[in-house]
Amino acid sequence: MAQVPQTFFDALAVRTWCGLALETLGRAREEIDAINVYPVADGDTGTNLYLTVESAVAAVEAVFAGHAAGSGPEGPTLADAARAMAHGALIGARGNSGTILAQLLRGMAQVLADDDPAHADGQGLRLALRQAADSARRAVAHPVEGTVLTVASAAADAADAADGARGDCGTVARAAYDGARAALAATPGQLPVLERAGVVDAGGRGLVAVLGALVETFTGERARGVAGSAGTGPSRDPHARVEPAVGPVPVDGALEECADGAAAVPGQEGPAFEVIYLLEAEDRAVERLRERLDALGDSLVVVGGDGLWNVHVHVDDAGAAVEAGIEAGRPHRIRITHFGAGDVHTTGAERPPRERAQRAVVAVVPGEGLAGLYTEAGATTVLARPGEPPASGELVQAVRRAHAREVVLLPNDADLRHTAAAAAEQVRTEGIRVALIPTRSAVQGIAALAVHEPDRRFDEDVVSMTSAAGATRYAEVTVAERQSWTMAGICQAGDVLGLIDGDVAVIGSDVAETAETVLDRMLSAGGEMVTLVLGDAVPDAVAEHLEGRVREGYLAVDTVVYRGGRQGALLLIGVE
């Protein structure tokens, strides 16, 4: 990370800001979650904002890493970094608040990347903040005052009033932060649900944290601001500390409100599902989609552009919301969350305490088919789509969702070892006992899950699952994307590769033949059970061929076949 303060808004400043924003949201996440009562009291606004910014950080870091790996001495431009920040936030946006934040960052990037300037001064930052606030407001179907939109507009107004003509980004950033902080303190007077709960708007609180990181980027000083829970209305102390210094905030008696501002009476249920997906579609199709989704539910936010959109809506008919996306273009990374009875659409007084389970398994899985298999076996799953590995925050969120005192974590990918370890370390601080089993493939996870017994002692269960995973050799069959050196020789783009325990062992041209060679090599060392997980692109005939090979050549070995869905690899193979 670049050193602060930054004089101008350049690529290093984007990198610094994103990193500081992630750190700040990490410190404030639990506080923000605790005051989340609007638009639904699901207690995840802080987490969603953190995950959104985490995705932005990863995208910016990837741009810097790409330039560092190149031969040229120059690093990324401001346009490169700003666009990466916006794109990362867009594809990683979570929840209503994260989706709006993604549009705020996109609005800023549209100005910062304009005509590819080397850097932006205070005037450029002022214009970026105005574009951010305006574009975010346009993205929300029914803007409501007293929310993050109000806070963003106030920040832009304050920046407009600042002296941005002298090229001082610090002055503009501090003015925007102070304007946002004052607007946040006034949010309880604009939304009755906030006033009754005695809190400020959670999304606005998160934006204040992000703008505080912007101040630190340009001044080197940590911003001071309001705590997120004590008091309401403009009478709050505008100089209270920004650091999270309060515990969970009671929301008993708070009224639920819909996205259009209509209050719901206590006990009345709102939409049953939150639906989020990325969508590849043309602008005209998205306009029709907005109308369709607006008629289906509330909390509608559609952000993005240039052919890629992030869609967020609360509906009773989740299938209809997805079908609307299919009609508009190609939806993917679809996330559907059920708002259970007594969960987010009831008041705190009516919400019965949910007893923690004694033990749960949380697993990362590479495809929808395996996600269903793991779920049927009782595991809480995190879907890792090709090229989109989950961040540590997603694993933390999944552990919390499992709601257990003891959790066994299965990363199912060697590259996720450090990510999973970081997630495990974080949830341990919350009093959850976590054991990380270093599974390197989903087939090892299947073996571990097969011997899982939640009724025996935790340590014994972990040892048994670890032993089963370790006794399972794993392989995958995939297609080479480019020419490269491997342990089996030089492969060309389009070659079929067979990897055993992570290393290329076979280079071929036919999927079935390559898979058979891999299977023979694995079974030459012995085995009792073969697990085959087929990707979408692999026909059933390949599985039938391999099953026949096992039957004819290895009489004492059983075979089980699963459909993995869109899992990246053509075929996963496990031998135990």
Coordinates of C-alpha atoms in Angstrom, one line a residue:
M1 CA 0.0 0.0 0.0
A2 CA 1.2 3.5 -0.8
Q3 CA 2.2 5.8 2.0
V4 CA -0.3 8.5 3.1
P5 CA -0.9 11.3 2.7
Q6 CA -1.4 11.4 -1.1
T7 CA -1.4 14.9 -2.7
F8 CA -3.4 14.1 -5.8
F9 CA -5.9 11.4 -6.7
D10 CA -3.8 9.0 -8.7
A11 CA -3.5 5.2 -9.0
L12 CA -1.7 4.9 -5.7
A13 CA -4.3 7.0 -4.0
V14 CA -7.0 4.7 -5.3
R15 CA -5.1 1.7 -3.9
T16 CA -4.5 3.4 -0.6
W17 CA -8.1 4.5 -0.2
C18 CA -9.4 1.1 -0.9
G19 CA -7.1 -0.5 1.6
L20 CA -7.9 2.0 4.3
A21 CA -11.6 1.7 3.6
L22 CA -11.4 -2.1 4.1
E23 CA -9.5 -1.7 7.3
T24 CA -12.0 0.9 8.6
L25 CA -15.0 -1.2 7.7
G26 CA -13.4 -4.2 9.3
R27 CA -13.2 -2.3 12.6
A28 CA -16.7 -0.9 12.3
R29 CA -18.4 -4.0 10.7
E30 CA -20.0 -5.4 13.9
E31 CA -21.2 -1.9 15.0
I32 CA -22.8 -1.3 11.6
D33 CA -24.4 -4.8 11.5
A34 CA -25.9 -4.1 15.0
I35 CA -27.7 -0.9 13.9
N36 CA -29.1 -2.4 10.6
V37 CA -32.9 -2.0 10.8
Y38 CA -33.6 -0.6 7.3
P39 CA -34.7 -1.6 4.7
V40 CA -34.8 -5.0 6.6
A41 CA -33.4 -5.7 10.0
D42 CA -31.1 -8.6 8.9
G43 CA -28.0 -7.3 10.7
D44 CA -25.6 -7.7 7.8
T45 CA -25.1 -4.2 6.3
G46 CA -21.5 -3.9 7.8
T47 CA -20.6 -7.3 6.5
N48 CA -22.0 -6.6 3.1
L49 CA -20.1 -3.3 2.8
Y50 CA -16.9 -5.0 3.9
L51 CA -17.3 -7.8 1.3
T52 CA -18.0 -5.3 -1.4
V53 CA -14.9 -3.3 -0.7
E54 CA -12.9 -6.5 -0.2
S55 CA -13.8 -7.3 -3.8
A56 CA -12.8 -3.8 -5.0
V57 CA -9.4 -4.2 -3.2
A58 CA -8.7 -7.5 -4.8
A59 CA -9.4 -6.0 -8.3
V60 CA -7.1 -3.0 -7.7
E61 CA -4.4 -5.2 -6.3
A62 CA -4.7 -7.5 -9.4
V63 CA -4.1 -4.5 -11.6
F64 CA -1.0 -3.5 -9.7
A65 CA 0.3 -7.1 -9.7
G66 CA -0.3 -7.3 -13.4
H67 CA 1.8 -4.2 -14.1
A68 CA 4.5 -5.4 -11.7
A69 CA 4.8 -8.6 -13.6
G70 CA 5.2 -6.8 -16.9
S71 CA 8.4 -5.6 -18.4
G72 CA 7.6 -1.9 -18.4
P73 CA 8.7 0.3 -15.4
E74 CA 5.4 2.3 -15.3
G75 CA 2.6 1.3 -13.0
P76 CA -1.2 1.5 -13.6
T77 CA -2.8 4.8 -14.5
L78 CA -5.5 6.4 -12.5
A79 CA -8.0 5.2 -15.1
D80 CA -6.8 1.6 -14.7
A81 CA -7.1 1.7 -10.9
A82 CA -10.4 3.5 -10.8
R83 CA -12.0 1.2 -13.3
A84 CA -10.7 -1.9 -11.5
M85 CA -12.1 -0.5 -8.2
A86 CA -15.5 0.0 -9.7
H87 CA -15.6 -3.3 -11.5
G88 CA -14.4 -5.2 -8.4
A89 CA -17.1 -3.6 -6.3
L90 CA -19.7 -4.3 -9.0
I91 CA -19.1 -8.0 -9.2
G92 CA -18.6 -8.4 -5.5
A93 CA -21.5 -6.2 -4.3
R94 CA -23.5 -7.7 -1.4
G95 CA -26.9 -6.7 -0.2
N96 CA -28.8 -3.4 -0.7
S97 CA -26.0 -1.3 0.9
G98 CA -23.2 -3.0 -1.0
T99 CA -25.0 -2.6 -4.3
I100 CA -25.4 1.1 -3.7
L101 CA -21.8 1.5 -2.6
A102 CA -20.7 -0.2 -5.9
Q103 CA -22.7 2.4 -7.9
L104 CA -21.1 5.2 -5.8
L105 CA -17.7 3.9 -6.7
R106 CA -18.7 3.5 -10.3
G107 CA -19.9 7.1 -10.5
M108 CA -16.5 8.3 -9.1
A109 CA -14.6 6.1 -11.5
Q110 CA -16.5 7.6 -14.5
V111 CA -15.1 11.0 -13.6
L112 CA -11.6 9.9 -12.4
A113 CA -11.1 7.8 -15.6
D114 CA -12.4 10.4 -18.0
D115 CA -9.8 11.0 -20.8
D116 CA -7.3 9.0 -18.8
P117 CA -5.8 11.8 -16.7
A118 CA -2.5 11.2 -14.9
H119 CA -4.2 12.4 -11.7
A120 CA -7.1 14.3 -10.4
D121 CA -7.0 17.4 -8.2
G122 CA -9.5 18.7 -5.7
Q123 CA -11.8 19.9 -8.5
G124 CA -11.8 16.4 -10.0
L125 CA -12.6 14.8 -6.7
R126 CA -15.5 17.2 -6.2
L127 CA -16.9 16.3 -9.6
A128 CA -16.4 12.6 -8.8
L129 CA -18.3 12.8 -5.6
R130 CA -21.2 14.6 -7.3
Q131 CA -21.4 12.0 -10.1
A132 CA -21.3 9.3 -7.4
A133 CA -24.2 10.7 -5.5
D134 CA -26.3 11.4 -8.6
S135 CA -25.7 8.0 -10.2
A136 CA -26.5 6.1 -7.0
R137 CA -29.8 7.9 -6.6
R138 CA -30.7 7.1 -10.2
A139 CA -30.0 3.4 -9.6
V140 CA -32.5 3.1 -6.8
A141 CA -36.1 2.5 -8.0
H142 CA -37.7 4.5 -5.1
P143 CA -35.1 6.8 -3.3
V144 CA -35.9 7.4 0.3
E145 CA -34.4 10.2 2.4
G146 CA -32.7 9.3 5.6
T147 CA -30.6 6.6 3.9
V148 CA -27.2 6.3 2.4
L149 CA -28.4 8.2 -0.6
T150 CA -29.1 11.2 1.6
V151 CA -25.6 10.9 3.2
A152 CA -24.0 10.7 -0.3
S153 CA -25.8 13.7 -1.6
A154 CA -24.8 15.7 1.5
A155 CA -21.2 14.7 1.0
A156 CA -21.3 15.9 -2.6
D157 CA -23.0 19.2 -1.6
A158 CA -20.3 19.9 1.0
A159 CA -17.6 19.1 -1.5
D160 CA -19.2 21.5 -3.9
A161 CA -19.1 24.2 -1.3
A162 CA -15.4 23.5 -0.5
D163 CA -12.6 25.3 -2.2
G164 CA -11.7 22.6 -4.7
A165 CA -10.2 24.9 -7.3
R166 CA -6.7 25.0 -5.6
G167 CA -6.0 21.3 -6.3
D168 CA -6.3 20.3 -2.6
C169 CA -7.9 16.8 -2.4
G170 CA -7.6 16.8 1.3
T171 CA -9.8 19.9 1.7
V172 CA -12.5 18.5 -0.5
A173 CA -12.3 15.0 1.2
R174 CA -12.6 16.5 4.6
A175 CA -15.5 18.7 3.6
A176 CA -17.3 15.7 2.1
Y177 CA -16.7 13.7 5.2
D178 CA -18.0 16.4 7.5
G179 CA -21.1 16.9 5.4
A180 CA -21.8 13.2 5.4
R181 CA -21.3 12.9 9.1
A182 CA -23.8 15.7 9.8
A183 CA -26.3 14.2 7.4
L184 CA -25.9 10.8 9.1
A185 CA -26.7 12.3 12.5
A186 CA -29.9 13.7 11.0
T187 CA -31.2 10.4 9.5
P188 CA -33.3 9.3 12.5
G189 CA -35.4 12.4 12.1
Q190 CA -36.1 11.4 8.5
L191 CA -37.0 7.7 9.0
P192 CA -39.3 6.7 11.8
V193 CA -37.9 3.2 11.9
L194 CA -34.5 4.7 12.8
E195 CA -35.9 7.0 15.4
R196 CA -37.8 4.2 17.1
A197 CA -34.7 2.0 17.2
G198 CA -32.5 4.8 18.4
V199 CA -29.9 4.4 15.6
V200 CA -28.6 6.2 12.5
D201 CA -28.9 4.6 9.1
A202 CA -26.5 1.7 8.8
G203 CA -25.7 2.2 5.1
G204 CA -25.0 5.8 5.7
R205 CA -22.8 4.9 8.7
G206 CA -20.8 2.7 6.3
L207 CA -20.4 5.5 3.8
V208 CA -19.1 7.8 6.5
A209 CA -16.5 5.2 7.3
V210 CA -15.5 4.9 3.6
L211 CA -15.2 8.7 3.4
G212 CA -13.2 8.8 6.6
A213 CA -10.7 6.5 4.8
L214 CA -10.6 9.0 1.9
V215 CA -9.7 11.8 4.4
E216 CA -6.9 9.6 5.8
T217 CA -5.7 8.9 2.3
F218 CA -5.1 12.6 1.6
T219 CA -4.2 13.9 5.0
G220 CA -2.6 11.0 6.8
E221 CA -4.9 11.6 9.8
R222 CA -7.6 9.2 10.9
A223 CA -11.0 11.0 10.7
R224 CA -13.2 11.6 13.7
G225 CA -16.9 11.0 13.4
V226 CA -20.1 9.8 15.0
A227 CA -20.7 6.6 16.9
G228 CA -23.4 4.5 15.2
S229 CA -25.9 4.0 17.9
A230 CA -26.4 6.5 20.7
G231 CA -29.1 9.2 20.3
T232 CA -31.1 10.3 17.3
G233 CA -31.7 13.3 15.1
P234 CA -29.7 16.5 14.7
S235 CA -29.2 16.9 18.4
R236 CA -26.6 14.1 18.4
D237 CA -23.0 15.2 19.3
P238 CA -21.4 15.8 15.8
H239 CA -18.0 15.3 17.3
A240 CA -18.5 11.8 18.7
R241 CA -15.7 9.3 17.9
V242 CA -15.9 7.3 14.6
E243 CA -14.4 4.2 16.1
P244 CA -16.9 1.5 17.0
A245 CA -17.2 1.8 20.8
V246 CA -20.7 0.5 21.4
G247 CA -22.3 -2.9 21.7
P248 CA -25.3 -4.3 19.9
V249 CA -28.2 -1.9 19.6
P250 CA -31.7 -3.0 20.7
V251 CA -34.3 -2.6 18.0
D252 CA -37.3 -3.8 19.9
G253 CA -40.4 -2.0 18.7
A254 CA -38.8 -0.7 15.6
L255 CA -41.1 -0.5 12.5
E256 CA -40.1 -2.2 9.3
E257 CA -40.1 0.0 6.2
C258 CA -40.2 -0.9 2.6
A259 CA -37.9 0.5 -0.1
D260 CA -40.5 3.0 -1.1
G261 CA -40.8 4.4 2.4
A262 CA -44.1 2.8 3.4
A263 CA -44.0 1.6 6.9
A264 CA -45.0 -1.9 7.8
V265 CA -46.9 -2.6 11.0
P266 CA -45.2 -4.9 13.6
G267 CA -45.6 -8.5 12.7
Q268 CA -46.4 -7.9 9.0
E269 CA -44.2 -9.8 6.7
G270 CA -42.5 -8.2 3.8
P271 CA -41.0 -10.0 0.7
A272 CA -39.7 -13.5 1.5
F273 CA -36.5 -13.4 -0.6
E274 CA -33.5 -11.3 -1.4
V275 CA -32.4 -11.9 -5.0
I276 CA -29.1 -10.7 -6.3
Y277 CA -27.3 -11.5 -9.6
L278 CA -24.9 -10.2 -12.1
L279 CA -26.5 -9.6 -15.5
E280 CA -25.0 -9.3 -18.9
A281 CA -27.5 -7.2 -20.9
E282 CA -28.1 -4.2 -23.1
D283 CA -29.3 -0.9 -21.7
R284 CA -32.8 -1.2 -23.2
A285 CA -33.3 -4.6 -21.8
V286 CA -32.3 -3.4 -18.4
E287 CA -34.9 -0.6 -18.5
R288 CA -37.6 -3.2 -19.1
L289 CA -36.1 -5.4 -16.3
R290 CA -36.4 -2.5 -13.9
E291 CA -40.1 -2.2 -14.6
R292 CA -40.7 -5.9 -14.3
L293 CA -38.8 -6.2 -11.0
D294 CA -40.4 -3.0 -9.6
A295 CA -43.8 -4.7 -10.0
L296 CA -42.6 -7.9 -8.3
G297 CA -41.1 -6.5 -5.1
D298 CA -39.2 -3.7 -3.3
S299 CA -35.7 -2.6 -2.4
L300 CA -34.9 -2.6 -6.1
V301 CA -31.4 -1.4 -7.0
V302 CA -29.9 -1.9 -10.5
V303 CA -26.3 -0.7 -10.9
G304 CA -23.6 -0.9 -13.5
G305 CA -23.5 -0.3 -17.2
D306 CA -21.5 -1.1 -20.3
G307 CA -23.2 -4.4 -20.6
L308 CA -22.6 -5.6 -17.0
W309 CA -25.1 -5.0 -14.2
N310 CA -25.7 -5.9 -10.6
V311 CA -29.3 -6.5 -9.8
H312 CA -30.7 -6.5 -6.2
V313 CA -34.4 -6.9 -5.2
H314 CA -36.6 -8.2 -2.4
V315 CA -39.5 -10.4 -3.7
D316 CA -41.9 -13.1 -2.8
D317 CA -41.4 -15.0 -6.1
A318 CA -37.6 -15.5 -6.4
G319 CA -38.1 -17.6 -9.5
A320 CA -39.9 -14.8 -11.3
A321 CA -37.1 -12.4 -10.5
V322 CA -34.5 -14.7 -12.0
E323 CA -36.7 -15.4 -15.0
A324 CA -36.9 -11.6 -15.6
G325 CA -33.2 -11.5 -15.7
I326 CA -33.0 -14.4 -18.2
E327 CA -35.4 -12.5 -20.4
A328 CA -33.2 -9.4 -20.2
G329 CA -29.9 -11.1 -20.8
R330 CA -27.6 -13.6 -19.1
P331 CA -27.8 -13.7 -15.3
H332 CA -25.0 -15.4 -13.3
R333 CA -23.7 -15.5 -9.8
I334 CA -27.3 -15.7 -8.6
R335 CA -27.8 -15.4 -4.9
I336 CA -31.1 -16.1 -3.3
T337 CA -31.5 -15.5 0.5
H338 CA -34.7 -16.5 2.3
F339 CA -36.0 -14.1 4.9
G340 CA -37.3 -16.7 7.3
A341 CA -40.2 -16.2 9.6
G342 CA -39.2 -14.3 12.7
D343 CA -36.0 -13.3 11.0
V344 CA -35.8 -10.0 9.2
H345 CA -39.4 -9.0 8.7
T346 CA -40.5 -9.1 12.3
T347 CA -39.6 -6.7 15.1
G348 CA -37.0 -7.5 17.7
A349 CA -39.7 -8.1 20.3
E350 CA -41.3 -10.8 18.2
R351 CA -38.1 -12.4 17.0
P352 CA -37.5 -15.6 19.1
P353 CA -33.9 -16.3 20.0
R354 CA -32.4 -18.9 17.7
E355 CA -30.5 -21.7 19.5
R356 CA -27.1 -22.5 18.2
A357 CA -26.5 -25.9 16.8
Q358 CA -23.7 -27.8 18.5
R359 CA -21.7 -28.5 15.3
A360 CA -21.8 -27.6 11.6
V361 CA -19.7 -28.1 8.5
V362 CA -19.0 -25.2 6.1
A363 CA -17.6 -26.1 2.7
V364 CA -16.5 -24.3 -0.4
V365 CA -17.8 -26.0 -3.5
P366 CA -16.9 -25.4 -7.2
G367 CA -20.4 -25.9 -8.8
E368 CA -24.1 -25.8 -8.2
G369 CA -24.4 -29.6 -8.4
L370 CA -21.9 -30.2 -5.6
A371 CA -23.5 -27.4 -3.6
G372 CA -26.8 -29.4 -3.7
L373 CA -25.0 -32.6 -2.7
Y374 CA -23.2 -30.9 0.2
T375 CA -26.3 -29.2 1.4
E376 CA -28.2 -32.5 1.4
A377 CA -25.5 -33.9 3.6
G378 CA -26.1 -31.0 6.1
A379 CA -23.3 -28.7 5.2
T380 CA -23.4 -24.9 4.8
T381 CA -21.9 -24.1 1.4
V382 CA -20.0 -21.3 -0.3
L383 CA -20.1 -21.4 -4.1
A384 CA -16.8 -20.8 -5.8
R385 CA -17.4 -20.2 -9.5
P386 CA -14.7 -20.5 -12.1
G387 CA -12.3 -17.6 -11.7
E388 CA -14.2 -16.2 -8.7
P389 CA -12.7 -17.6 -5.5
P390 CA -14.6 -16.6 -2.4
A391 CA -13.0 -14.0 -0.1
S392 CA -12.4 -14.5 3.6
G393 CA -15.4 -12.4 4.4
E394 CA -17.7 -14.8 2.6
L395 CA -16.3 -17.7 4.6
V396 CA -16.8 -15.8 7.8
Q397 CA -20.4 -15.0 6.8
A398 CA -21.0 -18.7 6.0
V399 CA -19.7 -19.7 9.4
R400 CA -22.0 -17.2 11.1
R401 CA -24.9 -18.5 8.9
A402 CA -24.3 -22.0 10.1
H403 CA -25.0 -20.7 13.6
A404 CA -23.1 -23.4 15.5
R405 CA -20.8 -23.6 18.5
E406 CA -18.4 -25.8 16.6
V407 CA -17.6 -25.6 12.9
V408 CA -15.5 -27.8 10.6
L409 CA -14.3 -25.7 7.6
L410 CA -13.5 -27.4 4.3
P411 CA -11.8 -25.1 1.8
N412 CA -11.6 -27.8 -0.9
D413 CA -8.9 -25.9 -2.8
A414 CA -5.2 -25.6 -2.1
D415 CA -5.2 -21.9 -3.1
L416 CA -7.9 -21.1 -0.5
R417 CA -5.7 -22.3 2.4
H418 CA -4.7 -18.9 3.6
T419 CA -8.1 -17.4 3.0
A420 CA -9.8 -20.1 5.0
A421 CA -7.2 -19.7 7.8
A422 CA -7.9 -16.0 8.0
A423 CA -11.6 -16.6 8.2
A424 CA -11.2 -19.3 10.9
E425 CA -9.0 -16.9 12.9
Q426 CA -11.6 -14.2 12.7
V427 CA -14.6 -16.3 13.8
R428 CA -12.6 -17.8 16.7
T429 CA -12.5 -14.3 18.2
E430 CA -16.3 -14.5 18.2
G431 CA -16.3 -17.5 20.5
I432 CA -16.8 -20.1 17.8
R433 CA -14.6 -23.2 17.9
V434 CA -13.3 -23.8 14.3
A435 CA -11.3 -26.7 12.9
L436 CA -9.8 -26.1 9.4
I437 CA -9.3 -29.4 7.5
P438 CA -6.9 -28.6 4.6
T439 CA -8.9 -30.3 1.8
R440 CA -7.4 -29.5 -1.6
S441 CA -10.3 -30.7 -3.7
A442 CA -14.1 -31.1 -3.5
V443 CA -13.7 -34.9 -3.7
Q444 CA -11.6 -34.8 -0.5
G445 CA -14.4 -32.8 1.1
I446 CA -16.9 -35.5 0.0
A447 CA -14.8 -38.1 1.7
A448 CA -14.5 -36.0 4.9
L449 CA -18.3 -35.3 4.9
A450 CA -19.0 -39.1 4.5
V451 CA -17.5 -39.9 7.9
H452 CA -18.7 -36.8 9.7
E453 CA -20.6 -37.7 12.9
P454 CA -21.9 -34.6 14.8
D455 CA -22.7 -36.6 17.9
R456 CA -19.2 -37.7 18.7
R457 CA -16.5 -35.5 20.4
F458 CA -15.4 -32.6 18.3
D459 CA -11.7 -33.6 18.3
E460 CA -12.5 -37.2 17.3
D461 CA -14.8 -36.0 14.5
V462 CA -12.1 -33.7 13.1
V463 CA -9.5 -36.4 13.3
S464 CA -11.8 -38.9 11.4
M465 CA -12.7 -36.3 8.7
T466 CA -9.0 -35.3 8.3
S467 CA -8.0 -38.9 7.9
A468 CA -10.6 -39.6 5.3
A469 CA -9.7 -36.5 3.3
G470 CA -6.0 -37.3 3.5
A471 CA -6.6 -40.9 2.3
T472 CA -8.3 -39.6 -0.8
R473 CA -6.1 -38.9 -3.8
Y474 CA -7.6 -36.3 -6.1
A475 CA -7.3 -35.4 -9.8
E476 CA -8.9 -33.2 -12.4
V477 CA -9.2 -33.1 -16.1
T478 CA -9.2 -29.6 -17.7
V479 CA -8.3 -27.8 -20.9
A480 CA -5.1 -25.7 -21.2
E481 CA -5.8 -22.0 -21.8
R482 CA -2.3 -21.3 -23.1
Q483 CA 1.1 -22.8 -24.0
S484 CA 3.1 -23.6 -20.9
W485 CA 5.7 -25.9 -19.3
T486 CA 4.4 -28.7 -17.1
M487 CA 5.8 -31.7 -15.3
A488 CA 4.5 -33.8 -18.2
G489 CA 6.1 -31.6 -20.9
I490 CA 5.0 -28.6 -22.9
C491 CA 1.3 -28.2 -23.4
Q492 CA -0.5 -26.1 -26.1
A493 CA -3.7 -24.1 -25.7
G494 CA -6.6 -26.5 -26.1
D495 CA -4.8 -29.6 -24.9
V496 CA -6.6 -31.7 -22.4
L497 CA -4.7 -31.9 -19.1
G498 CA -4.9 -34.5 -16.4
L499 CA -3.7 -33.2 -13.0
I500 CA -3.0 -35.6 -10.2
D501 CA -2.7 -34.1 -6.7
G502 CA -2.3 -30.7 -8.3
D503 CA 0.4 -31.5 -10.8
V504 CA 0.0 -32.1 -14.5
A505 CA 0.6 -35.8 -15.1
V506 CA -1.0 -36.4 -18.5
I507 CA -1.3 -34.2 -21.7
G508 CA -3.9 -35.5 -24.2
S509 CA -6.4 -34.5 -26.9
D510 CA -9.4 -36.5 -25.8
V511 CA -11.3 -36.1 -22.5
A512 CA -12.3 -39.7 -22.1
E513 CA -8.8 -41.1 -23.0
T514 CA -7.0 -38.6 -20.8
A515 CA -9.4 -39.3 -17.9
E516 CA -8.9 -43.0 -18.3
T517 CA -5.1 -42.7 -18.2
V518 CA -5.3 -40.5 -15.1
L519 CA -7.6 -43.0 -13.4
D520 CA -5.3 -46.0 -14.2
R521 CA -2.4 -44.2 -12.7
M522 CA -4.3 -43.4 -9.5
L523 CA -5.7 -46.9 -9.1
S524 CA -2.2 -48.5 -9.7
A525 CA -1.5 -47.5 -6.1
G526 CA -4.7 -49.2 -4.9
G527 CA -8.1 -47.9 -3.9
E528 CA -11.6 -49.0 -2.9
M529 CA -13.8 -46.2 -4.1
V530 CA -13.7 -43.9 -7.2
T531 CA -15.7 -40.6 -7.1
L532 CA -16.4 -38.9 -10.5
V533 CA -17.8 -35.3 -10.6
L534 CA -18.7 -34.2 -14.1
G535 CA -18.8 -30.6 -15.2
D536 CA -21.5 -29.2 -17.5
A537 CA -19.5 -29.7 -20.7
V538 CA -18.8 -33.4 -20.1
P539 CA -21.4 -35.9 -21.6
D540 CA -22.7 -38.8 -19.6
A541 CA -20.9 -41.2 -22.0
V542 CA -17.5 -40.2 -20.4
A543 CA -18.7 -41.3 -17.0
E544 CA -20.1 -44.5 -18.5
H545 CA -16.8 -45.2 -20.2
L546 CA -14.8 -44.7 -16.9
E547 CA -17.3 -46.7 -14.9
G548 CA -16.9 -49.6 -17.4
R549 CA -13.1 -49.3 -17.2
V550 CA -13.2 -49.6 -13.3
R551 CA -15.6 -52.5 -13.5
E552 CA -13.4 -54.4 -16.0
G553 CA -10.0 -53.6 -14.6
Y554 CA -10.5 -53.2 -10.9
L555 CA -13.1 -55.7 -9.6
A556 CA -13.1 -54.7 -5.9
V557 CA -13.5 -50.9 -6.6
D558 CA -16.8 -49.1 -6.5
T559 CA -17.7 -46.0 -8.5
V560 CA -20.0 -43.2 -7.7
V561 CA -20.9 -40.4 -10.1
Y562 CA -22.2 -36.8 -9.5
R563 CA -23.0 -33.9 -11.7
G564 CA -21.1 -30.8 -10.5
G565 CA -22.6 -28.2 -12.7
R566 CA -20.4 -25.2 -13.9
Q567 CA -17.4 -26.1 -11.9
G568 CA -14.4 -25.0 -13.9
A569 CA -12.7 -28.4 -14.4
L570 CA -14.3 -30.8 -16.9
L571 CA -14.0 -33.7 -14.5
L572 CA -13.0 -34.2 -10.8
I573 CA -11.7 -37.6 -9.8
G574 CA -11.3 -39.0 -6.3
V575 CA -9.8 -42.3 -5.3
E576 CA -10.0 -43.5 -1.7

